[in-house]
Coordinates of C-alpha atoms and ligand atoms in Angstrom, one line a residue:
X2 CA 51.9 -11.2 10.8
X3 CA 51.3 -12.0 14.7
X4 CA 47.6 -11.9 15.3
X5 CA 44.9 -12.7 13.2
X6 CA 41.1 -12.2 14.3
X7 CA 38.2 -14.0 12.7
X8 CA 35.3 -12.7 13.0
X9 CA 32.3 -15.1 12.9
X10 CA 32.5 -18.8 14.3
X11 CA 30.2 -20.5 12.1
X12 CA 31.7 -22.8 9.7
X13 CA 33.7 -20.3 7.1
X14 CA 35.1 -18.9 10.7
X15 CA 36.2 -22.4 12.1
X16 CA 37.6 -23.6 8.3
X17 CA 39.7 -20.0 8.3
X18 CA 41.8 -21.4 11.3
X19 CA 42.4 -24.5 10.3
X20 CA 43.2 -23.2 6.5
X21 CA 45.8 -20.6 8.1
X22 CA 47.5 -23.0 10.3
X23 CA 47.6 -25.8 7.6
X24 CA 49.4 -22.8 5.5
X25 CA 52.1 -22.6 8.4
X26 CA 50.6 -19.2 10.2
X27 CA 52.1 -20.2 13.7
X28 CA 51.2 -17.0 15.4
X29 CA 48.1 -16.1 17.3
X30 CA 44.6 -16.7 16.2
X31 CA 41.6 -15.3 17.7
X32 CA 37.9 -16.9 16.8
X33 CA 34.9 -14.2 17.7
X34 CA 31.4 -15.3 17.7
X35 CA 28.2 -13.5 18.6
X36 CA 26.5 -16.9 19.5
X37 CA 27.3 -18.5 23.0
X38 CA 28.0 -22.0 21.4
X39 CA 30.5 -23.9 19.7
X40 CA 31.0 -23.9 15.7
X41 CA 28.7 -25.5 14.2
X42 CA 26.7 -26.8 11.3
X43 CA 23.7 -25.2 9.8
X44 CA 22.7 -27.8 7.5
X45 CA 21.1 -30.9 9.7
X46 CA 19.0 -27.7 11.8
X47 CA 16.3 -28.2 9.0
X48 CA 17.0 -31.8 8.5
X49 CA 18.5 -34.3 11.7
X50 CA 17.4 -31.4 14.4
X51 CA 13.6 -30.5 13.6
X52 CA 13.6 -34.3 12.4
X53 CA 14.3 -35.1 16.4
X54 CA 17.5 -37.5 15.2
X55 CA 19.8 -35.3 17.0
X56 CA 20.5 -32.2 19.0
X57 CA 24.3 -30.9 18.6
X58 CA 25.5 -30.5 15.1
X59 CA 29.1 -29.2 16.3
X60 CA 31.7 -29.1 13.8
X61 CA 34.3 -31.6 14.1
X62 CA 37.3 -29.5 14.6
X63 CA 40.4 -29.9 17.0
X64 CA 40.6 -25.9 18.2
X65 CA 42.2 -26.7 21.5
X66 CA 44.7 -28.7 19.0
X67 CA 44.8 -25.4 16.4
X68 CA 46.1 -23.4 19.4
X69 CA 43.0 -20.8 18.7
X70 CA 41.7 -18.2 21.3
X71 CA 38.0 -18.8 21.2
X72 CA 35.5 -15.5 22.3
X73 CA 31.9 -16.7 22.1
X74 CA 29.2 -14.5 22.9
X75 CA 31.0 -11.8 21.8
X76 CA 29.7 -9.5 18.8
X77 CA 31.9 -7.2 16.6
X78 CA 30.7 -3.7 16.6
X79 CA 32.8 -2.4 14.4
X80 CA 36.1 -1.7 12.4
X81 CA 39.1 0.5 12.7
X82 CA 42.4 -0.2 10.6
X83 CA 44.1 -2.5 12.7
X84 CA 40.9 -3.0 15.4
X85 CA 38.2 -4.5 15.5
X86 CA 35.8 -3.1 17.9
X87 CA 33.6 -6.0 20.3
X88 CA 31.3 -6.3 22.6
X89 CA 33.4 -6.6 25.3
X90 CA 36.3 -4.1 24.0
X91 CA 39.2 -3.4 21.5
X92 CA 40.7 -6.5 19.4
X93 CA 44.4 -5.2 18.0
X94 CA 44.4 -7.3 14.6
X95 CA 47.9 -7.7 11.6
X96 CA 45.2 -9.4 9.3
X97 CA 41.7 -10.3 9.7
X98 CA 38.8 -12.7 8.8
X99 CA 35.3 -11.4 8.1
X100 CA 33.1 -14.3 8.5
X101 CA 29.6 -13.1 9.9
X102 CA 27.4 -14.8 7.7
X103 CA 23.6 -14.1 7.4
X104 CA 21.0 -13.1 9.0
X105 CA 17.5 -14.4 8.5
X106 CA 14.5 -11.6 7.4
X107 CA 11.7 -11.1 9.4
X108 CA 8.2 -9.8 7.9
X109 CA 5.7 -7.0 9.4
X110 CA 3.4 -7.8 12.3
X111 CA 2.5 -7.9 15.7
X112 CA 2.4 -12.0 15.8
X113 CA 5.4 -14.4 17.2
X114 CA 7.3 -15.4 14.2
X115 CA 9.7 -17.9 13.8
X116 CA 13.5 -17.9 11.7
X117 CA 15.7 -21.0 11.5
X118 CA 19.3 -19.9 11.4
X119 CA 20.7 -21.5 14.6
X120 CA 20.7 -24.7 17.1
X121 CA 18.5 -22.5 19.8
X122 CA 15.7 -21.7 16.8
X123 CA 16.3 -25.0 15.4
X124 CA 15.3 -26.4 19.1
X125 CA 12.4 -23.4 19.7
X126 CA 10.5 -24.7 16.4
X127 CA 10.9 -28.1 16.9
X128 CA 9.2 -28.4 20.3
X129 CA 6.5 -27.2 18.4
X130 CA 6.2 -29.6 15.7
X131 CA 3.5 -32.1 17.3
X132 CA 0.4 -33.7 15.8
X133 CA -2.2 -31.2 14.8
X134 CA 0.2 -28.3 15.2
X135 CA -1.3 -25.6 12.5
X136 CA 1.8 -24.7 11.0
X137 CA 2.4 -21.7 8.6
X138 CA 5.6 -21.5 6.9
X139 CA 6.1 -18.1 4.9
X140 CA 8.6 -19.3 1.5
X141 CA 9.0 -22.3 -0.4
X142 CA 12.5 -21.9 -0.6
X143 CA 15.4 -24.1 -0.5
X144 CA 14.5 -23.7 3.9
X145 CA 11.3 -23.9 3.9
X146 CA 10.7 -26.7 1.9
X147 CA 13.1 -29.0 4.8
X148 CA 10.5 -27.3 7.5
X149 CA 7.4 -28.5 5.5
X150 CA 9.0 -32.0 5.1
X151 CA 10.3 -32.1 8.9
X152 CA 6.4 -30.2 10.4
X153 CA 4.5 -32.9 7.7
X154 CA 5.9 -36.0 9.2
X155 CA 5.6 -34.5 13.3
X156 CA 1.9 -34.5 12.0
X157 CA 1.4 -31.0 11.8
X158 CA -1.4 -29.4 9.1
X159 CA 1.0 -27.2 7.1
X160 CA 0.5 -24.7 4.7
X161 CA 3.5 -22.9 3.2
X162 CA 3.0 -19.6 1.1
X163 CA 5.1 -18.6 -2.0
X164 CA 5.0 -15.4 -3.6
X165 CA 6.6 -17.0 -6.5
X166 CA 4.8 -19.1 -9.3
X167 CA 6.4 -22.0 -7.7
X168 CA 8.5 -23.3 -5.2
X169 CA 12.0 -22.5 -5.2
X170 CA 11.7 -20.3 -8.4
X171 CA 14.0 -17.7 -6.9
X172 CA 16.9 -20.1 -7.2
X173 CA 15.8 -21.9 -9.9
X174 CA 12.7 -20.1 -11.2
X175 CA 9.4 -21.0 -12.0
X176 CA 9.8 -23.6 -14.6
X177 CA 12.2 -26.2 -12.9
X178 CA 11.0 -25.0 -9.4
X179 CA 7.5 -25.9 -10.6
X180 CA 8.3 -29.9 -11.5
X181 CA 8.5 -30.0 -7.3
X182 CA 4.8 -28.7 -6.9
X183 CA 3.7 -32.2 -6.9
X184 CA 5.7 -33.3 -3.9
X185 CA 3.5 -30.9 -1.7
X186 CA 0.6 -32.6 -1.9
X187 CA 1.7 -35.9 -1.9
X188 CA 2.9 -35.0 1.7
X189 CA 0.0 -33.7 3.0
X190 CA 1.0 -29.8 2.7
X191 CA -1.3 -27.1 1.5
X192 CA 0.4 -24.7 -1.0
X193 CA -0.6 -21.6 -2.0
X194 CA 1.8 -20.1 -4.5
X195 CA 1.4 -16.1 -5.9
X196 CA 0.4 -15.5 -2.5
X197 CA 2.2 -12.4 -0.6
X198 CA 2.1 -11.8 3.1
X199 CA 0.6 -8.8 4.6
X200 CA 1.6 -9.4 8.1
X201 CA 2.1 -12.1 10.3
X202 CA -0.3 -11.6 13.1
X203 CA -0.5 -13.5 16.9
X204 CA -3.4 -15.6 15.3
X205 CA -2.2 -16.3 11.8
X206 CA -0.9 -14.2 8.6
X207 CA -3.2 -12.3 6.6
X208 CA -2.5 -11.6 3.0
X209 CA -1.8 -8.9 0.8
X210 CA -5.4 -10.3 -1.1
X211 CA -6.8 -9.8 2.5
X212 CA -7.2 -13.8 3.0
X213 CA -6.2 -15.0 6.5
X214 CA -4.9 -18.1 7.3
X215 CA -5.2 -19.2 11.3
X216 CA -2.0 -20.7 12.7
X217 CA -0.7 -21.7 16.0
X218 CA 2.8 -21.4 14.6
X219 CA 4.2 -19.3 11.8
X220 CA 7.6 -19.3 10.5
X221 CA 9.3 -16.7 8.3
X222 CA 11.8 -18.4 5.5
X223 CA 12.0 -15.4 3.0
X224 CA 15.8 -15.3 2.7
X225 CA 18.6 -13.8 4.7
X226 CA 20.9 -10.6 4.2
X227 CA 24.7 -10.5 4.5
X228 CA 25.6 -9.8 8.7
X229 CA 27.6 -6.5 8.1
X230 CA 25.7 -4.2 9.4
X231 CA 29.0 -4.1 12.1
X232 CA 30.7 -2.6 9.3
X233 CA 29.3 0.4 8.3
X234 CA 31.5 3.3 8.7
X235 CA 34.6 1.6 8.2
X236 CA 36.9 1.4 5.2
X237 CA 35.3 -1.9 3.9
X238 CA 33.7 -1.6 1.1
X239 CA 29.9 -3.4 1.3
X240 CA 27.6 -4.0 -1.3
X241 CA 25.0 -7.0 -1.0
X242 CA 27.7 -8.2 1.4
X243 CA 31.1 -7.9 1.9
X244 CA 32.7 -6.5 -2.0
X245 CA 36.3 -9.0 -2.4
X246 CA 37.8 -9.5 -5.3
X247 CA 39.0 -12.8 -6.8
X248 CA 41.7 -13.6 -3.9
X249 CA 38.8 -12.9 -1.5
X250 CA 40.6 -9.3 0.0
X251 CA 38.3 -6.6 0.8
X252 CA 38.9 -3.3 0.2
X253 CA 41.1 -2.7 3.4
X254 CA 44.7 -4.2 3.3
X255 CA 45.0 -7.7 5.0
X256 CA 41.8 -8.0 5.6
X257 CA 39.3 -10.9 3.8
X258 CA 35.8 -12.2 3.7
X259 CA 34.4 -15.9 3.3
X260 CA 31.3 -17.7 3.3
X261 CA 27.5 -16.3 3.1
X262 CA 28.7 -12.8 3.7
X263 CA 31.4 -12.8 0.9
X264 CA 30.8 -10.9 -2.5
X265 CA 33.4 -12.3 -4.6
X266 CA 34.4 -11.8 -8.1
X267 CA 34.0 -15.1 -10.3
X268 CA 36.9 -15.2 -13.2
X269 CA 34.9 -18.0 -14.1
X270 CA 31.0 -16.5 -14.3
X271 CA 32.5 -12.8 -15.2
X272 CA 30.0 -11.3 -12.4
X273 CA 30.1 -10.8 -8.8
X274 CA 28.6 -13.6 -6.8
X275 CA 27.3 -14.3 -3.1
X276 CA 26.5 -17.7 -2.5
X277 CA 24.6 -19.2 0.3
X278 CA 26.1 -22.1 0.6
X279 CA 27.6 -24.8 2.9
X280 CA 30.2 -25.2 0.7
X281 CA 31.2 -21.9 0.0
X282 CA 31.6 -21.8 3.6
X283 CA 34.3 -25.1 3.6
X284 CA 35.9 -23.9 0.3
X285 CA 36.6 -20.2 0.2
X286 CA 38.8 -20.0 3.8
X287 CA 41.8 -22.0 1.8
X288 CA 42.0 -19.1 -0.8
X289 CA 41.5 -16.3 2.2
X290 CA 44.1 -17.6 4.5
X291 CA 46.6 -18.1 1.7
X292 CA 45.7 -14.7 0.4
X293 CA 46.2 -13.2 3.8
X294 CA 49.6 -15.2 4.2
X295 CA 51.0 -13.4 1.2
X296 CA 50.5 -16.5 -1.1
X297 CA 48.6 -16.1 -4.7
X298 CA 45.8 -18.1 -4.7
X299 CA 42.3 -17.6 -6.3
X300 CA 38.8 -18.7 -5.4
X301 CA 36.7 -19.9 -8.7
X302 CA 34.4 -22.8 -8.0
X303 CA 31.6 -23.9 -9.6
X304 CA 29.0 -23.6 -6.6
X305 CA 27.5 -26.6 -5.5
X306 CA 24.4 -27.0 -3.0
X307 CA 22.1 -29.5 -1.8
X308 CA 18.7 -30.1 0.1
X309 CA 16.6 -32.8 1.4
X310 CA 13.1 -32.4 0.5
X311 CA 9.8 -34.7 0.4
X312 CA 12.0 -37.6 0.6
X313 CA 14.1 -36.2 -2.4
X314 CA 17.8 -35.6 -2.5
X315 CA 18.2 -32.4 -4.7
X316 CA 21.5 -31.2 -5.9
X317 CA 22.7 -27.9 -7.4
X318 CA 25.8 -26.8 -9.1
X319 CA 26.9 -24.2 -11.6
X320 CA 25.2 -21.0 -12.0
X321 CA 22.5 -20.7 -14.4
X322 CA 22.3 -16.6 -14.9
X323 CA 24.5 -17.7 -18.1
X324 CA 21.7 -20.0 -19.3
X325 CA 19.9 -19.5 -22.8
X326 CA 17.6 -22.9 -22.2
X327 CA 16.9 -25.7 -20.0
X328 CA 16.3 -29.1 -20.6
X329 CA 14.9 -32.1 -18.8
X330 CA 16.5 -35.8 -18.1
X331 CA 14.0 -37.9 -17.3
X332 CA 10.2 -36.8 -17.2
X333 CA 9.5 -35.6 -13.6
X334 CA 5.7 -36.7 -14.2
X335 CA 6.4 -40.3 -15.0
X336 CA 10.5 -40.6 -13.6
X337 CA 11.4 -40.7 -10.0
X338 CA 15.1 -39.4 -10.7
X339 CA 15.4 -36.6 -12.9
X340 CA 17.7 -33.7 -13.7
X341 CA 17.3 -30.1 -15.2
X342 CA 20.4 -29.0 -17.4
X343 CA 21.1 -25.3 -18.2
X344 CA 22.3 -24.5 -21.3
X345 CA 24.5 -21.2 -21.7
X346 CA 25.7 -20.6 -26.2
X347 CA 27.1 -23.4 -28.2
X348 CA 25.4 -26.2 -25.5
X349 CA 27.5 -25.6 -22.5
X350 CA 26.4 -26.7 -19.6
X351 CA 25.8 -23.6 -17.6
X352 CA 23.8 -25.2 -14.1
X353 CA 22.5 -28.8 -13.5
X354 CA 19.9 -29.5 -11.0
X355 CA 19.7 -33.5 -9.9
X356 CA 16.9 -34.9 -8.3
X357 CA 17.9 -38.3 -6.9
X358 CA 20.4 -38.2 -9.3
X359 CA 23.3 -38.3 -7.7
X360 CA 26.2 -39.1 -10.4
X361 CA 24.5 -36.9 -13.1
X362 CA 25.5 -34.3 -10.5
X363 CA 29.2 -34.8 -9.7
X364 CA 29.9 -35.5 -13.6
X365 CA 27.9 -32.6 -14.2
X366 CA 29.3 -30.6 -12.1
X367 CA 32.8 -31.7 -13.6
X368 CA 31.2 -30.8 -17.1
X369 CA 30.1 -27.3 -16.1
X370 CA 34.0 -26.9 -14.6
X371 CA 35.6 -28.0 -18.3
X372 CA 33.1 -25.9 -20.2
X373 CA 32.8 -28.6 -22.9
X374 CA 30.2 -28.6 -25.7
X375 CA 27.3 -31.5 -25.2
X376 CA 25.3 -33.2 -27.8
X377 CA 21.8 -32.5 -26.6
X378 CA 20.1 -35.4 -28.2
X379 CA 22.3 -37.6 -25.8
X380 CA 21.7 -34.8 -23.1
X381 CA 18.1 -35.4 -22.7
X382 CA 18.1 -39.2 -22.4
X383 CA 18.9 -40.6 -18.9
X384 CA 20.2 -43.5 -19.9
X385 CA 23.4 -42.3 -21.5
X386 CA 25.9 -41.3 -18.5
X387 CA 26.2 -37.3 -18.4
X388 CA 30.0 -37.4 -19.3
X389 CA 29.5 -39.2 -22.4
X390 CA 26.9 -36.2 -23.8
Ligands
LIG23 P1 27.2 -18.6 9.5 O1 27.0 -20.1 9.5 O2 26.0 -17.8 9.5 O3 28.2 -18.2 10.6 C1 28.4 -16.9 10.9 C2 28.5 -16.7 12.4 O4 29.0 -15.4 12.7 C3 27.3 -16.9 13.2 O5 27.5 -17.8 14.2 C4 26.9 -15.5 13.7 O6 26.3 -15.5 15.0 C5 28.3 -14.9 13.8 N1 28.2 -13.4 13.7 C6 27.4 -12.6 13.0 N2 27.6 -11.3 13.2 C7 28.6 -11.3 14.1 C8 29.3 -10.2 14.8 N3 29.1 -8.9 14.5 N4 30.3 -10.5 15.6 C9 30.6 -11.8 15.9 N5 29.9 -12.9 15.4 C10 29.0 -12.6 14.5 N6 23.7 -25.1 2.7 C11 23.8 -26.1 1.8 O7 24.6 -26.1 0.9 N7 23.0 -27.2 1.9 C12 22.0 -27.3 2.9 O8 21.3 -28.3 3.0 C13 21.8 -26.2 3.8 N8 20.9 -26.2 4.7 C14 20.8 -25.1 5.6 C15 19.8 -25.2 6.6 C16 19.6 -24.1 7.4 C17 18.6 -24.2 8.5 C18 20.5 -23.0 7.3 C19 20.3 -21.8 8.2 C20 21.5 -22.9 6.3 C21 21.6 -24.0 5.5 N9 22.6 -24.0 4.5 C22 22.7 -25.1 3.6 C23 23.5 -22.8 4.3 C24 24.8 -23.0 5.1 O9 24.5 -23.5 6.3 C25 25.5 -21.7 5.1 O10 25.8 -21.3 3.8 C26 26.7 -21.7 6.0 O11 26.3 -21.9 7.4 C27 27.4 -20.4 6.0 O12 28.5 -20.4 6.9 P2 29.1 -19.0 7.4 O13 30.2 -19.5 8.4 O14 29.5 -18.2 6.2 O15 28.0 -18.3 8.1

């Protein structure tokens, strides 16, 4: 193998070149990305950036060191075996990285609407967030709960509208998502949950109910689909993403995917899954490049995720579609740290959400990997450390 392409230079793309040259690949590496900047991190755009605390989240890699052709502002247009079609011409590949990620969705309507998915919306929406700023901010997801934290302490009037029962209940439905319903209103933020958007107009948003809701600025945080639309018509299979099996190859020979717009197959969880995760996005390239570089390797991790939220650190990991029951540590009315635990059969741990709770999540997250039975009476006290249950 000579050349490799990535394709994508967010954070799965940059973490594919240094995993294939820390297997050994010495031959030549080219990084495409649509965006005109440098890698970098997603993360601090909702946190650090709209916060004001900084302005470049660049990812601390050594490219000029990893001997990596980089080709920004250049988009893939599609794929031939062997070629991957660009912007600005043909790129002759021997293996290949697919690493577009996502791309945020946008809602119906005439009215300016704003995403966050990189530094240049991240830097739009900020210079928006001042004092009395009407801001409407369309999903209390994992997103737009960091918006409504950041726009709340800029001094804005925020509203955010959930079509859910509760905030974050598509991740971690209504029950456990509901225990952060308080934190809205401690901040200042008007929520409206059950509450679907019509359209987003220049004015405001009007509902599906027909309610409107004035607004100087409006932003859209329902979710994000896999970027593969560049691949239609070629010989990769797609479905909710790019389909790989559990060595991360696509459906084409020496070609992979990583990161947001990977579809892998869990040995682990028995099911497909697409995570959305930052550290999908560090952890997957090792298996790809290995894979690619004719080693066996297999990518199984117990996904892990976090946010920052109403002053909250809230953890994830584990995968809760396995779940027959949930449980509470600590009493979210009366506790400041608590922690939700998934039970799959016979009182495995399944998924373990940790507000403030920051051990209960690395042991838990250790006790969902060994698949252990837990004694539930010791589960549900906070006192007793998670690994002892
Ligand atoms: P991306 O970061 O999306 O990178 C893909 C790159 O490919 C992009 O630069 C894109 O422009 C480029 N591209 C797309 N199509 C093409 C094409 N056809 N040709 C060339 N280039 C193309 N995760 C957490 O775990 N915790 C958090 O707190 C957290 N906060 C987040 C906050 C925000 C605002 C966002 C947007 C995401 C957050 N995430 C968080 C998710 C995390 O950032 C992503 O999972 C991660 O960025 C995925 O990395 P990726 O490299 O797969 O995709």
């Amino acid at each position: 193998m000579d050349h490799v392409v990535v394709v994508g230079a967010g954070l799965a793309g940059v973490r594919s070149v240094e995993a294939l040259r820390a297997h050994g690949f010495a031959g030549r590496i080219t990084l495409v990305g649509e965006e005109p900047h440098r890698p970098y991190d997603r993360p601090p755009l909702s946190k650090a950036v709209l916060l004001g605390q900084t302005d470049s989240t660049v990812v601390d890699s050594d490219l000029e060191a990893l001997d990596v052709r980089l080709c920004l502002g250049i988009a893939a247009k599609g794929l031939r075996d062997g070629v991957v079609e660009t912007t600005e011409g043909e790129l002759d590949y021997d293996g290949l990285v697919i690493a577009t990620g996502a791309s945020p969705v946008r809602l119906r309507g005439e009215g300016c609407q704003h995403v966050l998915r990189t530094i240049d919306d991240a830097l739009a929406l900020r210079a928006h967030l001042v004092p009395g700023a009407r801001i409407v901010v369309i999903g209390a997801g994992w997103i737009g709960a960091e918006v409504a934290t950041a726009a709340a302490k800029a001094g804005c009037v925020v509203t955010v509208i959930e079509a859910g029962e509760a905030p974050l209940s598509a991740a971690l439905g209504a029950v456990a998502g509901g225990h952060t319903i308080p934190w809205y209103g401690k901040a200042g933020v008007e929520l409206w949950l059950g509450a679907m958007v019509g359209s987003v107009d220049p004015d405001g948003v009007t509902l599906m109910s027909g309610a409107r809701i004035e607004a100087d600025v409006i932003l859209t945080c329902v979710g994000v689909r896999p970027a593969v639309d560049w691949l239609k018509g070629s010989a990769v299979a797609v479905e909710d993403g790019v389909v790989v099996d559990e060595h991360l190859r696509t459906s084409l020979a020496n070609v992979v995917a990583v990161g947001d717009c990977a579809n892998w197959w869990s040995r682990r969880f028995g099911r497909r899954m697409r995570v959305e995760h930052w550290d999908t996005a560090l952890g997957a390239p090792d298996t790809a490049a290995a894979t690619l570089l004719g080693e066996v390797a297999v990518y199984d991790p117990v996904p892990y995720f976090w946010s920052e939220q109403f002053g909250h650190m809230v953890q994830f990991a584990g995968h809760r579609g396995t779940a027959e029951r949930l449980l509470l540590r600590g009493d979210p009315l009366v506790d400041e740290k608590w922690a939700v635990c998934w039970l799959a059969a016979e009182d495995r741990l399944a998924a373990i959400l940790t507000v403030d709770r920051p051990r209960d999540l690395v042991q838990g997250r250790r006790v969902v990997e060994g698949g252990q039975r837990l004694d539930v009476t010791r589960l549900i006290d906070p006192a007793v450390t998670l690994r002892d249950c």
